[in-house]
Amino acid sequence: MIVTENLCKKFNRVEAVKDLNLNVRSGTVFGFVGENGAGKTTTLSILATLMLPTSGRAYVAGAEVTTDAALVRKLIGYMPDQFGVYDDLTVKEYLAFYGTAYGVSHGDIEKRTKELLAMVNLSDKVDFYVNTLSKGMQQRLGLARSLMHDPPVLILDEPASGLDPRSRIEMREIIKGLRERQKTVLISSHILPELAEMCDEIGVVQRGTLVACAGVEVVNARVHGQRQLQVEVLSGGAKLADELAFRHHISDVISFDEEHVDILFSGSEEDQVELIHELAVTGYSLKSVHEVGASLEELFLRLTRESDEGQPVSKLA
Amino acid sequence: MWSVWWKRTGNFFGNPLLRKELRQRMRSIRTVLAVSLYLIVIGVVAFSFMYVNVQGQTLLLQPTRTAELFTFLSYLQLALISFVTPGIASGVISGERERQTLPVLLTTPLSPWSVIFTKWITSISFLVLLILMTFPLYSIVFLFGGVVPSQVLAVFGLQFMTLGAIASISIFWSTIVQRTGWSTVLSYATVAAVFIGGSVVGYLFDTFATHSPDQTIWVDFGTAAYTINPIYMQASLETSLGFITPAFHNSVVASVFTTVQQHNLMSAPSWLIYTTIYILGSFLLLVICAWRLRPGTFTITHKRLLRWLLR
């Protein structure tokens, strides 16, 4: 449904997007993850026809974003990371304005306004002025606005940014509900656990390039299959790190100092007991070996670090 | 043909952005206050002028004084147009940018030209409303004779054209620069450059002409500077209508009307230049704005055209 082929965008000498190849299948919720400045917003802006790519191509439902921009605009609902609302317009008028702009008939506008406001829990605010709504309500209204013309594709740029925890949860639940409506959703965020709950697939972007892409299950399996362990010793952490790097079941030494060594361990709990035993026999003064929070965040950091260091990028799928 | 025309016109008036903008503008309490204040100012000035002129006079019908009042009111209106228009129009695009509503607006099927043209229409609509609301006040001059409705309409026509051009300049700056503050400053600076700068430059050229052996070139330059200046072109129109009266004792007013006659600004070429520059210039500025709003628009059209031609 959304495809990019060697997409590039340069701002003077800065390459914001570099040979980005993306393929979002129809009906999936795709999480687009990356640090600030990784090129997420630029990519989404190109897909939303707000920006022209320097080179490469991008397609939304088969329509090319530069040559068929008018068609693409009808096919997408776009919600930028930060957006304002018009003063002196009620919620109903606000939605009616965008509905009319998309050519939705008068009858359908009324019907969809009711339906969408119910979906985003704003039915009781229909006659409120939009500028009097809270930030969380405005974000939800923005989502309703992007659905006014019932587009098959939704492009949401950090929809939960700047929201309080309660509003974030509400927004997450609404986006989960979009899956049932068979929408293809491309959603960017730098908060990975949140995306893991909402998305079917996740793509990690670093410096404008897609460094990893996989289904959420694969990512979770990868994370859970490779636990991060911290080995605590009285001294000799550096020497231990050198030795652990070549041990079976240890795929990576993440960090170390004189008293701690963090490793990625792919073995079972029995393998872990065996490792502890072997280290004790070898003569290391072990204080403890414990599992530290293994999460998507760590995977993300590791992937981006690999990319930074020019090492081969982890292929998840 | 009529159905096509009706459909197109209906589509224009059914333009959601136009309806939204008009609704927002007219709903605001500031609009009500602005309209009231404008009418009060014009009304007070008009009645004061009449009171001063009628005092001690035995004759009520004084065509000369009426022409003077009309000229005074029309210049007051021109001053208000040049002062108020940039204030209204210089934030129409930069304001959308600052409120962060522009990206969403540009992802709708509304074309950049439609957005810019609608913004232009809504910017001038408020000023047009103000001008039209002063019609009853202008009609007072008919009571005293000396001015006929066609003359009033001619002056209003000139003012509408000037108003449209100032709105285009302001929207141009609003699209080009990021901040409304800068856009407002640049809009007022451009208007000042045309109104005041044009007068100063014209005066300088006239001075050069008196001291130079090659007078004609300097006089022509002076004529060009005055021709694009609405102050002089309004005076030219009022001279053509026969409003120049011995009552213009004020030296500044007298100098404007004298300059108009010296440079023959009532001539057809002067009017042709003025209307061409103001109408085509406005159109050109709005086209640039549409291009700037979505830079790829014309590139893609050009590519499409090229592809179609090669095919």
XYZ file of C-alpha atoms in Angstrom:
628
model
C 0.000 0.000 0.000
C 2.879 2.373 0.793
C 6.118 1.828 -1.099
C 9.276 3.895 -1.289
C 12.116 3.127 -3.687
C 15.538 4.593 -2.934
C 13.869 7.692 -1.559
C 16.279 10.563 -0.924
C 15.764 14.065 0.402
C 18.552 16.590 0.713
C 18.367 19.970 2.434
C 21.404 21.775 1.029
C 24.184 19.384 2.074
C 22.250 17.530 4.726
C 20.793 14.205 3.642
C 17.623 13.843 5.708
C 16.474 10.700 3.895
C 18.945 8.391 2.198
C 17.948 5.524 -0.099
C 14.942 4.640 1.988
C 13.151 1.501 0.876
C 9.900 0.870 2.635
C 7.026 -1.487 1.967
C 3.902 -1.237 4.074
C 1.370 -3.887 3.264
C -2.323 -3.152 2.958
C -4.273 -3.289 6.209
C -1.227 -3.226 8.475
C -0.301 -0.773 11.186
C 3.336 0.041 10.530
C 5.468 1.687 13.209
C 8.183 3.958 11.931
C 10.744 4.333 14.691
C 13.775 6.537 14.931
C 15.547 9.103 17.031
C 14.792 12.796 16.628
C 16.271 13.926 13.310
C 16.382 10.403 11.877
C 14.248 11.414 8.908
C 10.825 10.179 9.999
C 8.946 13.463 9.590
C 10.665 14.194 6.261
C 9.631 10.789 4.914
C 6.056 11.246 6.097
C 5.965 14.771 4.627
C 7.031 13.379 1.240
C 4.334 10.703 1.464
C 1.794 13.388 2.402
C 2.797 15.383 -0.738
C 4.061 18.301 1.342
C 7.611 17.900 0.115
C 9.251 16.754 -3.083
C 11.915 14.049 -2.859
C 15.374 14.861 -4.215
C 15.432 11.457 -5.890
C 13.712 8.112 -5.697
C 10.019 7.347 -5.776
C 7.204 6.900 -3.333
C 3.801 5.363 -3.955
C 0.589 5.363 -1.978
C -1.928 2.758 -3.173
C -0.124 2.718 -6.494
C -0.234 6.497 -6.971
C 3.127 8.246 -7.250
C 3.398 11.070 -4.714
C 4.931 13.634 -7.079
C 3.130 13.033 -10.347
C -0.217 11.888 -8.889
C -0.148 14.158 -5.841
C -3.819 15.141 -6.171
C -4.889 11.495 -6.113
C -2.555 10.729 -3.195
C -4.134 13.549 -1.167
C -7.538 11.942 -1.576
C -6.171 8.562 -0.514
C -4.468 9.655 2.680
C -5.438 11.102 6.003
C -2.491 13.001 7.419
C -1.877 14.089 10.964
C 1.354 16.035 11.537
C 3.323 15.820 14.788
C 2.260 19.321 15.742
C -0.806 20.975 14.346
C -2.999 23.886 15.240
C -6.716 24.419 15.115
C -8.761 27.345 13.845
C -10.170 29.802 16.333
C -13.849 30.684 16.221
C -14.898 27.316 14.781
C -16.864 24.685 16.637
C -15.884 21.012 16.548
C -18.768 20.337 14.157
C -17.785 23.201 11.830
C -14.123 22.167 11.960
C -14.911 18.639 10.775
C -17.457 19.924 8.239
C -14.811 22.249 6.747
C -12.383 19.388 6.094
C -15.177 17.089 4.983
C -16.302 19.634 2.375
C -12.702 20.239 1.318
C -12.451 16.512 0.547
C -15.716 16.603 -1.353
C -17.754 14.610 1.177
C -21.486 15.203 0.687
C -23.457 17.226 3.243
C -25.421 14.190 4.430
C -22.290 12.077 4.825
C -20.543 14.860 6.732
C -23.219 14.837 9.436
C -23.176 11.052 9.622
C -19.388 10.802 9.740
C -19.078 13.635 12.266
C -21.314 11.731 14.687
C -19.557 8.441 14.073
C -16.013 9.819 14.348
C -16.695 11.958 17.397
C -18.068 8.866 19.098
C -14.927 6.977 18.093
C -12.619 9.604 19.615
C -14.856 10.148 22.658
C -15.732 13.746 21.809
C -19.468 13.415 21.167
C -20.272 15.776 24.031
C -17.949 18.470 22.606
C -19.656 18.835 19.234
C -20.631 22.479 19.785
C -17.487 23.502 21.656
C -15.007 25.866 20.019
C -11.971 23.825 18.983
C -9.483 26.227 20.561
C -11.104 25.638 23.968
C -10.375 21.879 23.882
C -7.424 20.406 25.762
C -4.309 19.284 23.872
C -5.341 15.629 24.171
C -8.829 16.378 22.853
C -7.378 18.403 19.965
C -5.120 15.453 19.062
C -8.120 13.130 19.049
C -10.078 15.637 17.010
C -7.125 15.775 14.593
C -7.372 12.023 14.171
C -11.118 12.284 13.545
C -10.395 15.046 11.013
C -7.934 12.835 9.144
C -10.637 10.154 8.870
C -13.412 12.480 7.632
C -13.105 11.378 3.995
C -12.634 7.724 4.993
C -9.164 7.343 3.434
C -7.662 3.880 3.038
C -4.272 5.144 4.269
C -3.468 7.064 7.435
C -0.151 8.804 7.990
C 0.256 9.751 11.629
C 3.374 11.600 12.714
C 3.924 11.108 16.447
C 0.204 11.258 17.259
C 0.778 10.916 20.991
C 3.577 13.464 21.336
C 3.137 16.002 24.099
C 0.197 14.181 25.667
C -0.211 13.228 29.301
C -0.191 9.470 30.150
C -3.992 9.205 30.225
C -4.355 10.867 26.814
C -1.586 8.668 25.399
C -3.460 5.557 26.469
C -6.698 6.902 24.952
C -4.933 7.708 21.686
C -3.309 4.266 21.620
C -6.658 2.557 22.063
C -8.200 4.581 19.230
C -5.348 3.708 16.868
C -5.675 0.034 17.809
C -9.310 0.332 16.786
C -8.284 1.510 13.301
C -6.915 -1.951 12.586
C -10.477 -3.256 12.722
C -11.481 -0.673 10.121
C -8.984 -2.224 7.675
C -6.943 0.964 7.416
C -3.296 0.966 6.438
C -1.599 3.085 9.066
C 1.931 4.448 8.970
C 2.684 5.795 12.400
C 5.927 7.358 13.545
C 7.167 7.563 17.087
C 10.307 7.413 19.142
C 8.515 5.571 21.944
C 8.970 1.924 21.076
C 6.929 0.086 23.716
C 3.929 2.155 22.687
C 4.360 1.145 19.044
C 4.806 -2.504 19.974
C 1.288 -2.485 21.358
C -0.296 -0.827 18.344
C 1.676 -2.051 15.339
C 1.865 -5.175 13.233
C 5.274 -4.254 11.845
C 8.088 -2.000 12.926
C 10.763 -0.289 10.858
C 13.751 1.371 12.492
C 15.132 4.399 10.695
C 18.550 5.842 11.435
C 20.057 8.836 9.638
C 17.480 8.585 6.883
C 17.996 4.889 6.202
C 15.861 1.945 7.207
C 18.198 -0.138 9.358
C 15.751 -2.848 10.393
C 12.259 -3.937 9.583
C 10.210 -6.779 11.014
C 6.899 -7.916 12.377
C 6.275 -7.053 16.012
C 6.271 -10.736 16.931
C 9.709 -11.191 15.361
C 11.023 -8.164 17.197
C 9.605 -9.360 20.486
C 10.960 -12.870 19.922
C 14.321 -11.399 19.119
C 14.310 -9.321 22.242
C 13.057 -12.101 24.422
C 15.253 -14.699 22.723
C 18.300 -12.614 23.537
C 18.144 -11.534 27.097
C 20.403 -8.833 28.334
C 22.405 -10.008 31.334
C 24.601 -7.996 33.637
C 27.553 -9.839 35.165
C 28.809 -8.123 38.303
C 32.374 -8.895 39.478
C 34.646 -7.549 42.202
C 37.293 -6.593 39.579
C 38.622 -7.561 36.129
C 35.561 -6.559 34.137
C 37.610 -5.741 31.005
C 39.321 -9.132 30.980
C 35.984 -10.858 31.520
C 34.440 -8.922 28.633
C 37.206 -10.152 26.299
C 36.602 -13.717 27.347
C 32.814 -13.542 27.157
C 32.915 -12.177 23.606
C 33.938 -15.618 22.328
C 31.665 -17.739 24.489
C 28.833 -19.839 23.177
C 25.304 -18.289 23.523
C 26.763 -14.770 23.874
C 26.028 -12.786 20.736
C 27.249 -9.415 21.910
C 29.052 -7.623 24.707
C 27.076 -4.439 25.021
C 29.211 -2.556 27.544
C 31.654 -3.119 30.362
C 33.708 -1.464 33.088
C 35.905 -2.885 35.872
C 32.944 -4.206 37.844
C 30.163 -4.783 35.275
C 29.802 -6.526 31.927
C 26.521 -6.297 29.979
C 25.969 -9.090 27.467
C 23.270 -10.299 25.081
C 22.644 -13.909 25.992
C 20.697 -16.238 23.704
C 20.867 -19.426 25.800
C 18.327 -20.974 28.142
C 18.250 -20.650 31.940
C 20.247 -23.909 32.201
C 22.868 -22.417 29.893
C 22.949 -19.379 32.142
C 23.607 -21.562 35.240
C 26.363 -23.345 33.344
C 27.954 -20.039 32.357
C 27.948 -18.860 35.984
C 29.545 -22.118 37.069
C 32.247 -21.920 34.394
C 33.091 -18.306 35.282
C 33.340 -19.194 38.995
C 35.613 -22.150 38.194
C 37.810 -19.972 35.955
C 38.459 -17.755 38.987
C 36.307 -14.653 38.507
C 34.992 -13.172 41.736
C 31.323 -13.097 40.778
C 29.010 -10.899 42.797
C 25.854 -11.520 40.752
C 24.437 -12.333 37.320
C 21.054 -10.846 36.670
C 18.761 -10.002 33.785
C 18.309 -6.322 33.049
C 15.261 -4.842 31.328
C 15.206 -6.300 27.864
C 12.980 -4.127 25.753
C 12.457 -2.773 22.323
C 14.249 0.350 23.476
C 17.481 -1.597 23.918
C 17.097 -3.326 20.605
C 16.524 0.035 19.021
C 19.633 1.489 20.654
C 21.703 -1.481 19.610
C 20.517 -1.338 16.030
C 21.185 2.352 15.733
C 24.593 1.962 17.376
C 25.527 -0.755 14.883
C 24.449 1.554 12.097
C 26.490 4.418 13.553
C 29.613 2.273 13.818
C 29.232 1.155 10.221
C 28.811 -2.485 11.238
C 26.535 -4.789 9.312
C 22.986 -3.927 10.183
C 20.842 -6.485 11.996
C 18.337 -8.016 9.688
C 15.321 -8.979 11.610
C 13.211 -10.276 8.816
C -23.656 27.455 -20.922
C -25.632 28.935 -18.036
C -25.577 25.627 -16.202
C -21.787 25.437 -16.593
C -21.459 29.019 -15.396
C -23.784 28.368 -12.457
C -21.939 25.170 -11.563
C -18.600 26.949 -11.605
C -19.831 29.967 -9.680
C -21.656 27.692 -7.282
C -18.446 25.755 -6.758
C -16.588 28.981 -6.034
C -19.117 30.196 -3.501
C -19.314 26.641 -2.186
C -15.538 26.720 -1.633
C -15.184 25.444 1.953
C -12.187 27.649 2.660
C -14.075 30.759 1.545
C -17.025 29.909 3.769
C -14.779 29.084 6.708
C -12.733 32.274 6.355
C -15.804 34.505 6.012
C -17.491 32.775 8.926
C -14.413 33.168 11.121
C -13.871 36.794 10.154
C -17.460 37.923 10.465
C -18.088 36.020 13.681
C -15.337 37.825 15.544
C -16.271 40.705 17.840
C -13.251 42.579 16.466
C -15.000 42.791 13.092
C -18.062 44.427 14.618
C -15.873 46.886 16.514
C -13.737 47.658 13.447
C -16.787 48.321 11.258
C -18.380 50.527 13.927
C -15.173 52.470 14.530
C -14.620 52.992 10.803
C -18.141 54.329 10.288
C -17.848 56.576 13.349
C -14.519 58.035 12.130
C -15.758 58.660 8.584
C -19.096 59.966 9.901
C -17.553 62.363 12.402
C -15.132 63.686 9.788
C -17.843 64.098 7.164
C -20.310 65.874 9.481
C -17.593 68.082 11.013
C -16.476 69.118 7.552
C -20.063 69.904 6.576
C -20.725 71.804 9.802
C -17.638 73.985 9.359
C -18.534 74.714 5.750
C -22.203 75.398 6.319
C -21.584 77.803 9.202
C -22.293 81.416 8.166
C -23.331 80.394 4.648
C -26.611 81.571 3.203
C -26.628 79.120 0.315
C -27.128 75.406 0.954
C -26.270 74.387 -2.614
C -22.521 74.798 -2.924
C -21.130 72.447 -5.591
C -17.574 73.628 -5.022
C -17.677 72.779 -1.341
C -19.340 69.446 -2.066
C -16.552 68.504 -4.465
C -14.083 69.510 -1.806
C -15.842 67.326 0.793
C -15.968 64.417 -1.631
C -12.272 64.740 -2.421
C -11.467 64.949 1.266
C -13.539 61.844 2.087
C -12.107 59.841 -0.793
C -8.541 60.631 0.305
C -9.400 59.712 3.863
C -10.736 56.422 2.569
C -7.612 55.821 0.461
C -5.474 56.451 3.535
C -7.549 53.991 5.566
C -7.342 51.370 2.803
C -3.570 51.683 2.607
C -3.335 51.487 6.386
C -5.828 48.704 7.125
C -5.272 46.307 4.178
C -1.701 45.236 5.084
C -2.841 44.711 8.673
C -5.518 42.275 7.512
C -3.776 40.539 4.612
C -0.181 40.270 5.813
C -0.939 37.366 8.150
C -3.183 35.190 6.027
C -0.549 32.605 5.060
C 2.167 33.220 7.655
C -0.577 33.090 10.296
C -1.624 29.636 9.063
C 2.042 28.647 9.193
C 2.462 29.983 12.729
C -0.737 28.312 13.938
C 0.530 25.093 12.292
C -2.663 24.695 10.289
C -1.006 25.079 6.872
C 0.414 21.523 6.408
C -3.002 19.986 7.035
C -4.661 22.483 4.676
C -2.126 21.602 1.960
C -2.837 17.896 2.222
C -6.485 18.482 1.313
C -7.498 18.393 -2.369
C -7.715 22.229 -2.361
C -5.225 23.541 -4.911
C -2.625 26.140 -3.861
C -4.170 28.604 -6.299
C -7.586 28.054 -4.723
C -6.095 28.621 -1.248
C -4.300 31.826 -2.287
C -7.198 33.238 -4.302
C -9.652 32.510 -1.486
C -7.352 34.191 1.010
C -7.157 37.214 -1.296
C -10.933 37.354 -1.655
C -11.531 37.084 2.086
C -8.849 39.699 2.820
C -10.397 42.265 0.512
C -13.985 41.322 1.350
C -13.767 42.988 4.744
C -12.364 46.188 3.247
C -14.926 46.097 0.451
C -17.601 45.785 3.127
C -16.170 48.847 4.898
C -16.135 50.860 1.679
C -19.666 49.830 0.721
C -20.901 50.738 4.186
C -19.700 54.306 3.663
C -22.017 54.693 0.639
C -24.801 56.267 2.741
C -22.308 58.782 4.092
C -21.103 59.577 0.604
C -24.667 60.030 -0.511
C -24.848 63.098 1.777
C -22.754 64.907 -0.826
C -25.544 64.401 -3.348
C -27.804 66.562 -1.164
C -25.628 69.579 -1.821
C -25.081 68.937 -5.532
C -21.828 69.067 -7.484
C -21.145 65.311 -7.461
C -23.033 62.608 -9.344
C -23.159 58.853 -8.558
C -21.067 57.851 -11.608
C -18.225 60.011 -10.295
C -18.448 58.354 -6.887
C -18.393 54.923 -8.546
C -15.327 55.863 -10.619
C -13.408 56.823 -7.481
C -14.589 53.667 -5.696
C -13.438 51.590 -8.679
C -9.963 53.062 -8.392
C -9.950 52.354 -4.685
C -11.053 48.730 -5.162
C -8.214 48.228 -7.655
C -5.706 49.771 -5.237
C -7.113 47.691 -2.394
C -6.726 44.476 -4.429
C -3.136 45.340 -5.281
C -2.200 46.118 -1.665
C -3.826 42.840 -0.567
C -1.786 40.950 -3.206
C 1.439 42.586 -2.024
C 0.635 41.706 1.594
C -0.280 38.098 0.742
C 2.931 37.851 -1.282
C 5.029 38.826 1.731
C 2.928 36.598 3.957
C 3.740 33.625 1.726
C 7.413 34.428 1.211
C 8.462 35.150 4.794
C 7.870 32.786 7.699
C 6.730 35.244 10.374
C 3.661 37.475 10.374
C 5.636 40.228 12.114
C 8.108 40.454 9.242
C 5.371 40.095 6.677
C 3.482 43.053 8.212
C 6.614 45.204 8.306
C 7.466 44.404 4.678
C 3.875 44.993 3.532
C 3.713 48.430 5.170
C 7.199 49.215 3.839
C 6.111 48.357 0.283
C 2.950 50.461 0.578
C 4.987 53.339 2.037
C 7.525 52.955 -0.781
C 4.764 53.296 -3.396
C 2.774 56.080 -1.686
C 5.463 58.185 -0.026
C 8.608 56.928 -1.806
C 6.926 57.367 -5.196
C 6.031 60.978 -4.339
C 9.563 61.771 -3.129
C 11.206 60.131 -6.137
C 8.818 61.961 -8.496
C 9.612 65.268 -6.779
C 13.351 64.551 -7.083
C 13.000 63.805 -10.800
C 11.063 67.045 -11.217
C 13.864 68.907 -9.435
C 16.486 67.267 -11.664
C 14.423 68.251 -14.697
C 14.564 71.953 -13.777
C 18.368 71.819 -13.470
C 19.178 69.463 -16.303
C 19.641 70.343 -19.979
C 17.948 67.046 -20.912
C 14.630 67.758 -19.262
C 12.483 65.242 -21.140
C 14.048 62.092 -19.651
C 13.703 63.357 -16.086
C 10.133 64.476 -16.713
C 9.324 61.024 -18.123
C 10.882 59.364 -15.080
C 8.834 61.644 -12.870
C 5.662 60.768 -14.785
C 6.441 57.051 -14.335
C 6.929 57.519 -10.576
C 3.648 59.416 -10.233
C 1.736 57.026 -12.509
C 2.156 54.070 -10.143
C 1.183 56.181 -7.133
C -2.517 55.909 -6.144
C -2.438 59.368 -4.492
C -1.692 61.039 -7.821
C -3.915 58.734 -9.866
C -6.872 59.482 -7.589
C -6.124 63.177 -8.040
C -5.914 62.552 -11.787
C -9.347 60.897 -11.700
C -10.831 63.738 -9.679
C -9.288 66.288 -12.030
C -10.799 64.435 -14.990
C -14.162 64.551 -13.233
C -13.781 68.309 -12.854
C -13.349 68.358 -9.079
C -10.420 70.739 -9.062
C -11.718 73.894 -7.467
C -10.270 77.189 -6.324
C -11.017 76.025 -2.801
C -7.838 73.949 -2.680
C -5.874 76.478 -0.678
C -3.785 73.881 1.065
C -0.340 73.881 -0.535
C 0.142 70.076 -0.374
C -3.227 69.357 -2.014
C -2.599 72.083 -4.568
C 0.841 70.665 -5.383
C -0.620 67.192 -5.986
C -3.248 68.535 -8.399
C -0.680 70.798 -10.088
C 1.672 67.849 -10.579
C -1.162 65.803 -12.079
C -1.763 68.511 -14.665
C 1.941 69.147 -15.330
C 2.595 65.456 -16.030
C -0.731 64.990 -17.792
C -1.635 61.996 -15.600
C -5.211 62.187 -16.872
C -3.970 60.817 -20.209
C -4.960 57.373 -21.459
C -1.368 55.987 -21.412
C -1.036 56.864 -17.713
C -4.275 55.063 -16.911
C -3.288 52.125 -19.076
C 0.026 51.801 -17.236
C -1.652 52.134 -13.842
C -4.387 49.569 -14.470
C -1.980 47.153 -16.202
C 0.556 47.298 -13.379
C -2.036 47.009 -10.631
C -4.178 44.266 -12.193
C -1.450 42.187 -13.865
C 0.956 42.821 -10.999
C -1.619 41.576 -8.498
C -2.282 38.478 -10.585
C 1.429 37.766 -10.986
C 2.072 38.118 -7.263
C -0.772 35.688 -6.482
C 0.617 33.168 -9.001
C 4.046 33.405 -7.315
C 2.324 32.860 -3.960
C 0.584 29.717 -5.267
C 3.913 28.418 -6.556
C 5.658 29.196 -3.276
C 2.927 27.550 -1.240
C 3.548 24.186 -2.844
C 6.860 24.478 -4.724
C 6.438 21.304 -6.733
C 3.143 22.314 -8.358
C 4.527 23.971 -11.456
C 7.559 21.679 -11.757
C 5.257 18.682 -11.916
C 2.904 20.396 -14.359
C 5.936 21.268 -16.495
C 7.175 17.639 -16.346
C 3.721 16.338 -17.208
C 3.454 18.735 -20.136
C 6.900 17.720 -21.364
C 6.033 14.025 -21.070
C 2.768 14.589 -22.929
C 4.546 16.496 -25.709
C 7.229 13.823 -26.085
C 4.578 11.135 -26.247
